[in-house]
Amino acid sequence: MEEEQRRYVGIDLGKREYTMAIIRKDGKMNIHQGKTSIQGRGALYNKLEMTDKVALEAGNLAFIMAKELMERVGCEVRILNAAKLPFIWDAPTKTDKEDAMKLAHLVEERRDEKLPIVPLPSKQELERRKLLAQYRREMNGRTKMINLLHVLFVHQGHTTVVRSNLATDVKRIQAIELLGGQEREEAEWLLRHLALYEQRLQELKVKIHQEAKTDEDMKRLQSIAGVGPIVAFGYVAHVGDGSRFSKGAQVSNYLGFVPRLDYSGTIRRQGHITKHGNGYVRGLIVQAAWSMVRSRQGGSLKERFMYVTGFQGKSKKKTIVSIGRRLAEMMYSVLKNKTEYEPRPWNGPMDRTALLAEKALCA
């Protein structure tokens, strides 16, 4: 297709309204606004042509509209990572019109290789992400209720009661016998809410575990020490089968495990990790890394962790994040190769005999 024969479209989405900028074939720009309702989206699609190239910022509504655009209009759609569009977020004047115009100019001026494109998830991946997000919300709600319950004990001076004493329904019923007055009444109210949270969590956990037992990719991931059903489910929900990534480093970048880089002349500095992508999945992988380094089948990553923290004396919390990054890449390799994980020893910077000898000299 001749580039001058197509239009470029940027759509800025709000909760209820959208702003669309269209760069016409003659180079002039038209601005349209409307509602994001089903009827409003239908009116938007009627303004577009099959030869258009459309850009939207990533989000749940953007994913829905991208599929509708491809089905009803047949145009090209690019979902862009908003976190990698600083010229939009850092602009001195930020309006819906300005954002839509910049998105339109972006797809006009840059090739796809230069765009921060977010892969369009499949219907199954979207459903899995919704299930995982609901599980996270229920977990957060349960934690909040337990914290509120713990505060009641502190208010009446029962400082020996800790949160672990409130982890199960049986323990909570026993613990609230210590309370009296208004705190006792509020505690009983919180127990009823906690019962509902835990009931829903159990229902969601059953769904996740059932799918983790039947899905071949999730079963392969669970062959890795420390990776359980929820970690495997979350990884597959957001990374998929790994086919849209060409190497493990891209997965690390997608999940936000890579460090920020700062270049100044010949100086190259590494900062904290970018934390792009889904923070809950990244947290699950770090939890899995902790389980791995404590497991007998931890393999090379466990040995690397022991070397870096024990011999080099580096922080365990910082090191476990780097182990999480390597674990995410290892999980990608398992999915890509369609094979189960086999623990292997770590080929570190020196053999173990030399390592022990040098450590003894330093003691």
Short mmCIF file of N, CA and C in Angstrom, two decimals, residues 124-228:
data_model
loop_
_atom_site.label_atom_id
_atom_site.label_comp_id
_atom_site.label_asym_id
_atom_site.label_seq_id
_atom_site.Cartn_x
_atom_site.Cartn_y
_atom_site.Cartn_z
N GLN A 124 -8.86 -15.91 25.22
CA GLN A 124 -8.53 -16.77 26.37
C GLN A 124 -7.60 -16.05 27.34
N GLU A 125 -6.60 -15.35 26.80
CA GLU A 125 -5.67 -14.61 27.66
C GLU A 125 -6.39 -13.50 28.43
N LEU A 126 -7.32 -12.82 27.79
CA LEU A 126 -8.07 -11.77 28.48
C LEU A 126 -8.91 -12.35 29.62
N GLU A 127 -9.54 -13.49 29.38
CA GLU A 127 -10.34 -14.12 30.43
C GLU A 127 -9.45 -14.56 31.60
N ARG A 128 -8.28 -15.06 31.28
CA ARG A 128 -7.35 -15.48 32.34
C ARG A 128 -6.86 -14.27 33.13
N ARG A 129 -6.61 -13.18 32.44
CA ARG A 129 -6.16 -11.97 33.14
C ARG A 129 -7.24 -11.43 34.07
N LYS A 130 -8.49 -11.50 33.62
CA LYS A 130 -9.59 -11.04 34.46
C LYS A 130 -9.71 -11.92 35.71
N LEU A 131 -9.56 -13.23 35.53
CA LEU A 131 -9.63 -14.15 36.66
C LEU A 131 -8.50 -13.88 37.65
N LEU A 132 -7.29 -13.66 37.13
CA LEU A 132 -6.15 -13.38 38.00
C LEU A 132 -6.33 -12.05 38.72
N ALA A 133 -6.84 -11.03 38.01
CA ALA A 133 -7.07 -9.72 38.63
C ALA A 133 -8.10 -9.82 39.74
N GLN A 134 -9.14 -10.63 39.54
CA GLN A 134 -10.15 -10.80 40.58
C GLN A 134 -9.56 -11.51 41.79
N TYR A 135 -8.72 -12.51 41.54
CA TYR A 135 -8.07 -13.21 42.64
C TYR A 135 -7.20 -12.24 43.44
N ARG A 136 -6.51 -11.37 42.74
CA ARG A 136 -5.67 -10.37 43.42
C ARG A 136 -6.51 -9.43 44.27
N ARG A 137 -7.63 -8.96 43.72
CA ARG A 137 -8.49 -8.04 44.47
C ARG A 137 -9.04 -8.70 45.73
N GLU A 138 -9.44 -9.96 45.61
CA GLU A 138 -9.98 -10.66 46.79
C GLU A 138 -8.89 -10.88 47.83
N MET A 139 -7.68 -11.17 47.40
CA MET A 139 -6.56 -11.32 48.33
C MET A 139 -6.28 -10.01 49.06
N ASN A 140 -6.28 -8.91 48.30
CA ASN A 140 -6.05 -7.60 48.91
C ASN A 140 -7.15 -7.25 49.90
N GLY A 141 -8.40 -7.59 49.54
CA GLY A 141 -9.52 -7.32 50.44
C GLY A 141 -9.41 -8.13 51.72
N ARG A 142 -9.03 -9.38 51.59
CA ARG A 142 -8.85 -10.23 52.78
C ARG A 142 -7.75 -9.68 53.68
N THR A 143 -6.64 -9.27 53.07
CA THR A 143 -5.53 -8.71 53.86
C THR A 143 -5.97 -7.45 54.59
N LYS A 144 -6.75 -6.60 53.92
CA LYS A 144 -7.24 -5.37 54.55
C LYS A 144 -8.13 -5.69 55.75
N MET A 145 -9.00 -6.68 55.62
CA MET A 145 -9.88 -7.06 56.73
C MET A 145 -9.09 -7.59 57.92
N ILE A 146 -8.06 -8.39 57.65
CA ILE A 146 -7.23 -8.94 58.73
C ILE A 146 -6.48 -7.81 59.44
N ASN A 147 -6.00 -6.84 58.68
CA ASN A 147 -5.31 -5.69 59.29
C ASN A 147 -6.26 -4.89 60.19
N LEU A 148 -7.50 -4.69 59.72
CA LEU A 148 -8.49 -3.98 60.54
C LEU A 148 -8.81 -4.76 61.81
N LEU A 149 -8.88 -6.07 61.68
CA LEU A 149 -9.16 -6.90 62.84
C LEU A 149 -8.01 -6.84 63.85
N HIS A 150 -6.80 -6.83 63.34
CA HIS A 150 -5.62 -6.76 64.23
C HIS A 150 -5.59 -5.45 65.01
N VAL A 151 -6.02 -4.37 64.36
CA VAL A 151 -6.04 -3.06 65.02
C VAL A 151 -6.95 -3.09 66.25
N LEU A 152 -8.04 -3.83 66.20
CA LEU A 152 -8.97 -3.90 67.33
C LEU A 152 -8.30 -4.49 68.56
N PHE A 153 -7.43 -5.47 68.35
CA PHE A 153 -6.71 -6.06 69.48
C PHE A 153 -5.73 -5.06 70.08
N VAL A 154 -5.07 -4.29 69.20
CA VAL A 154 -4.12 -3.27 69.68
C VAL A 154 -4.86 -2.20 70.49
N HIS A 155 -6.07 -1.83 70.06
CA HIS A 155 -6.85 -0.80 70.76
C HIS A 155 -7.20 -1.23 72.20
N GLN A 156 -7.36 -2.53 72.42
CA GLN A 156 -7.68 -2.99 73.77
C GLN A 156 -6.45 -3.53 74.51
N GLY A 157 -5.26 -3.27 73.94
CA GLY A 157 -4.03 -3.60 74.64
C GLY A 157 -3.56 -5.02 74.53
N HIS A 158 -4.13 -5.81 73.62
CA HIS A 158 -3.72 -7.21 73.43
C HIS A 158 -2.59 -7.25 72.39
N THR A 159 -1.43 -6.80 72.79
CA THR A 159 -0.31 -6.66 71.86
C THR A 159 0.35 -7.99 71.51
N THR A 160 0.02 -9.06 72.23
CA THR A 160 0.62 -10.36 71.92
C THR A 160 -0.07 -11.04 70.74
N VAL A 161 -1.24 -10.54 70.34
CA VAL A 161 -1.95 -11.10 69.19
C VAL A 161 -1.36 -10.51 67.91
N VAL A 162 -0.81 -11.37 67.08
CA VAL A 162 -0.20 -10.93 65.82
C VAL A 162 -1.08 -11.40 64.65
N ARG A 163 -0.76 -10.94 63.46
CA ARG A 163 -1.59 -11.25 62.30
C ARG A 163 -1.64 -12.74 61.98
N SER A 164 -0.57 -13.45 62.29
CA SER A 164 -0.58 -14.90 62.03
C SER A 164 -1.61 -15.61 62.91
N ASN A 165 -1.97 -15.00 64.05
CA ASN A 165 -3.01 -15.58 64.90
C ASN A 165 -4.41 -15.40 64.30
N LEU A 166 -4.50 -14.62 63.21
CA LEU A 166 -5.79 -14.33 62.60
C LEU A 166 -5.88 -14.89 61.18
N ALA A 167 -5.00 -15.84 60.86
CA ALA A 167 -4.90 -16.33 59.50
C ALA A 167 -6.06 -17.24 59.10
N THR A 168 -6.61 -18.00 60.04
CA THR A 168 -7.69 -18.92 59.73
C THR A 168 -8.94 -18.57 60.53
N ASP A 169 -10.06 -19.11 60.07
CA ASP A 169 -11.34 -18.82 60.73
C ASP A 169 -11.35 -19.34 62.17
N VAL A 170 -10.78 -20.53 62.39
CA VAL A 170 -10.75 -21.12 63.73
C VAL A 170 -9.93 -20.27 64.69
N LYS A 171 -8.76 -19.81 64.21
CA LYS A 171 -7.90 -18.97 65.05
C LYS A 171 -8.57 -17.64 65.37
N ARG A 172 -9.28 -17.09 64.39
CA ARG A 172 -9.92 -15.79 64.60
C ARG A 172 -11.04 -15.88 65.64
N ILE A 173 -11.84 -16.95 65.56
CA ILE A 173 -12.93 -17.13 66.52
C ILE A 173 -12.39 -17.27 67.94
N GLN A 174 -11.27 -17.98 68.07
CA GLN A 174 -10.65 -18.12 69.39
C GLN A 174 -10.09 -16.78 69.87
N ALA A 175 -9.48 -16.03 68.96
CA ALA A 175 -8.82 -14.78 69.35
C ALA A 175 -9.80 -13.72 69.81
N ILE A 176 -10.96 -13.60 69.16
CA ILE A 176 -11.87 -12.51 69.51
C ILE A 176 -12.54 -12.71 70.88
N GLU A 177 -12.32 -13.87 71.50
CA GLU A 177 -12.82 -14.05 72.87
C GLU A 177 -12.15 -13.08 73.83
N LEU A 178 -10.96 -12.57 73.41
CA LEU A 178 -10.23 -11.61 74.26
C LEU A 178 -10.86 -10.22 74.22
N LEU A 179 -11.67 -9.96 73.19
CA LEU A 179 -12.22 -8.62 73.00
C LEU A 179 -13.55 -8.44 73.72
N GLY A 180 -13.86 -7.19 73.98
CA GLY A 180 -15.13 -6.86 74.60
C GLY A 180 -15.64 -5.54 74.08
N GLY A 181 -16.87 -5.18 74.40
CA GLY A 181 -17.43 -3.88 74.04
C GLY A 181 -17.59 -3.70 72.55
N GLN A 182 -17.37 -2.49 72.10
CA GLN A 182 -17.56 -2.13 70.69
C GLN A 182 -16.59 -2.89 69.80
N GLU A 183 -15.36 -3.12 70.28
CA GLU A 183 -14.37 -3.85 69.48
C GLU A 183 -14.84 -5.27 69.19
N ARG A 184 -15.49 -5.91 70.16
CA ARG A 184 -15.99 -7.27 69.95
C ARG A 184 -17.08 -7.28 68.87
N GLU A 185 -17.96 -6.30 68.94
CA GLU A 185 -19.03 -6.22 67.95
C GLU A 185 -18.47 -6.01 66.55
N GLU A 186 -17.49 -5.10 66.45
CA GLU A 186 -16.88 -4.84 65.14
C GLU A 186 -16.10 -6.05 64.65
N ALA A 187 -15.44 -6.77 65.55
CA ALA A 187 -14.69 -7.95 65.18
C ALA A 187 -15.60 -9.02 64.58
N GLU A 188 -16.77 -9.22 65.16
CA GLU A 188 -17.71 -10.20 64.64
C GLU A 188 -18.21 -9.80 63.25
N TRP A 189 -18.38 -8.49 63.04
CA TRP A 189 -18.77 -7.99 61.72
C TRP A 189 -17.66 -8.28 60.70
N LEU A 190 -16.40 -8.05 61.11
CA LEU A 190 -15.26 -8.32 60.21
C LEU A 190 -15.14 -9.80 59.90
N LEU A 191 -15.44 -10.66 60.85
CA LEU A 191 -15.37 -12.10 60.61
C LEU A 191 -16.33 -12.53 59.51
N ARG A 192 -17.51 -11.93 59.49
CA ARG A 192 -18.47 -12.27 58.44
C ARG A 192 -17.96 -11.86 57.06
N HIS A 193 -17.33 -10.69 57.00
CA HIS A 193 -16.76 -10.24 55.73
C HIS A 193 -15.58 -11.12 55.32
N LEU A 194 -14.75 -11.50 56.28
CA LEU A 194 -13.62 -12.38 55.97
C LEU A 194 -14.09 -13.73 55.44
N ALA A 195 -15.17 -14.24 55.99
CA ALA A 195 -15.71 -15.52 55.52
C ALA A 195 -16.12 -15.43 54.06
N LEU A 196 -16.71 -14.28 53.66
CA LEU A 196 -17.11 -14.10 52.26
C LEU A 196 -15.89 -13.99 51.35
N TYR A 197 -14.88 -13.24 51.80
CA TYR A 197 -13.64 -13.14 51.01
C TYR A 197 -13.02 -14.51 50.80
N GLU A 198 -12.91 -15.28 51.86
CA GLU A 198 -12.25 -16.58 51.76
C GLU A 198 -13.06 -17.58 50.96
N GLN A 199 -14.39 -17.45 51.02
CA GLN A 199 -15.23 -18.32 50.19
C GLN A 199 -14.99 -18.03 48.71
N ARG A 200 -14.96 -16.73 48.37
CA ARG A 200 -14.73 -16.37 46.97
C ARG A 200 -13.32 -16.74 46.53
N LEU A 201 -12.34 -16.54 47.41
CA LEU A 201 -10.97 -16.92 47.08
C LEU A 201 -10.85 -18.41 46.79
N GLN A 202 -11.54 -19.21 47.57
CA GLN A 202 -11.52 -20.65 47.35
C GLN A 202 -12.13 -21.02 46.00
N GLU A 203 -13.22 -20.34 45.63
CA GLU A 203 -13.84 -20.59 44.33
C GLU A 203 -12.89 -20.24 43.19
N LEU A 204 -12.23 -19.10 43.30
CA LEU A 204 -11.29 -18.67 42.27
C LEU A 204 -10.08 -19.59 42.22
N LYS A 205 -9.62 -20.00 43.39
CA LYS A 205 -8.45 -20.88 43.45
C LYS A 205 -8.74 -22.22 42.78
N VAL A 206 -9.96 -22.73 42.97
CA VAL A 206 -10.34 -23.99 42.33
C VAL A 206 -10.30 -23.84 40.81
N LYS A 207 -10.82 -22.71 40.29
CA LYS A 207 -10.78 -22.47 38.85
C LYS A 207 -9.35 -22.42 38.32
N ILE A 208 -8.49 -21.71 39.05
CA ILE A 208 -7.10 -21.57 38.61
C ILE A 208 -6.40 -22.93 38.65
N HIS A 209 -6.58 -23.69 39.71
CA HIS A 209 -5.92 -24.98 39.85
C HIS A 209 -6.42 -25.98 38.80
N GLN A 210 -7.71 -25.93 38.50
CA GLN A 210 -8.24 -26.84 37.48
C GLN A 210 -7.62 -26.57 36.12
N GLU A 211 -7.50 -25.29 35.78
CA GLU A 211 -6.89 -24.95 34.48
C GLU A 211 -5.40 -25.27 34.48
N ALA A 212 -4.74 -25.06 35.62
CA ALA A 212 -3.31 -25.36 35.71
C ALA A 212 -3.03 -26.86 35.57
N LYS A 213 -4.02 -27.69 35.90
CA LYS A 213 -3.85 -29.14 35.78
C LYS A 213 -4.03 -29.64 34.34
N THR A 214 -4.85 -28.91 33.57
CA THR A 214 -5.18 -29.37 32.23
C THR A 214 -4.38 -28.68 31.12
N ASP A 215 -3.92 -27.46 31.35
CA ASP A 215 -3.18 -26.72 30.34
C ASP A 215 -1.74 -27.24 30.27
N GLU A 216 -1.30 -27.63 29.08
CA GLU A 216 0.02 -28.25 28.92
C GLU A 216 1.15 -27.27 29.25
N ASP A 217 1.01 -26.00 28.85
CA ASP A 217 2.05 -25.01 29.14
C ASP A 217 2.20 -24.80 30.65
N MET A 218 1.08 -24.71 31.35
CA MET A 218 1.14 -24.52 32.81
C MET A 218 1.73 -25.74 33.50
N LYS A 219 1.44 -26.91 32.99
CA LYS A 219 2.00 -28.13 33.58
C LYS A 219 3.51 -28.16 33.41
N ARG A 220 3.99 -27.71 32.25
CA ARG A 220 5.45 -27.65 32.03
C ARG A 220 6.11 -26.65 32.98
N LEU A 221 5.47 -25.50 33.16
CA LEU A 221 6.05 -24.49 34.05
C LEU A 221 6.14 -24.99 35.48
N GLN A 222 5.19 -25.81 35.90
CA GLN A 222 5.19 -26.31 37.27
C GLN A 222 6.25 -27.37 37.52
N SER A 223 6.95 -27.78 36.48
CA SER A 223 8.08 -28.68 36.67
C SER A 223 9.29 -27.94 37.23
N ILE A 224 9.24 -26.60 37.22
CA ILE A 224 10.31 -25.77 37.78
C ILE A 224 10.09 -25.63 39.28
N ALA A 225 11.13 -25.84 40.06
CA ALA A 225 11.03 -25.72 41.51
C ALA A 225 10.58 -24.31 41.89
N GLY A 226 9.58 -24.23 42.76
CA GLY A 226 9.08 -22.94 43.23
C GLY A 226 7.90 -22.41 42.45
N VAL A 227 7.65 -22.95 41.27
CA VAL A 227 6.55 -22.46 40.43
C VAL A 227 5.32 -23.33 40.68
N GLY A 228 4.29 -22.71 41.27
CA GLY A 228 3.04 -23.42 41.55
C GLY A 228 1.96 -23.06 40.56
#
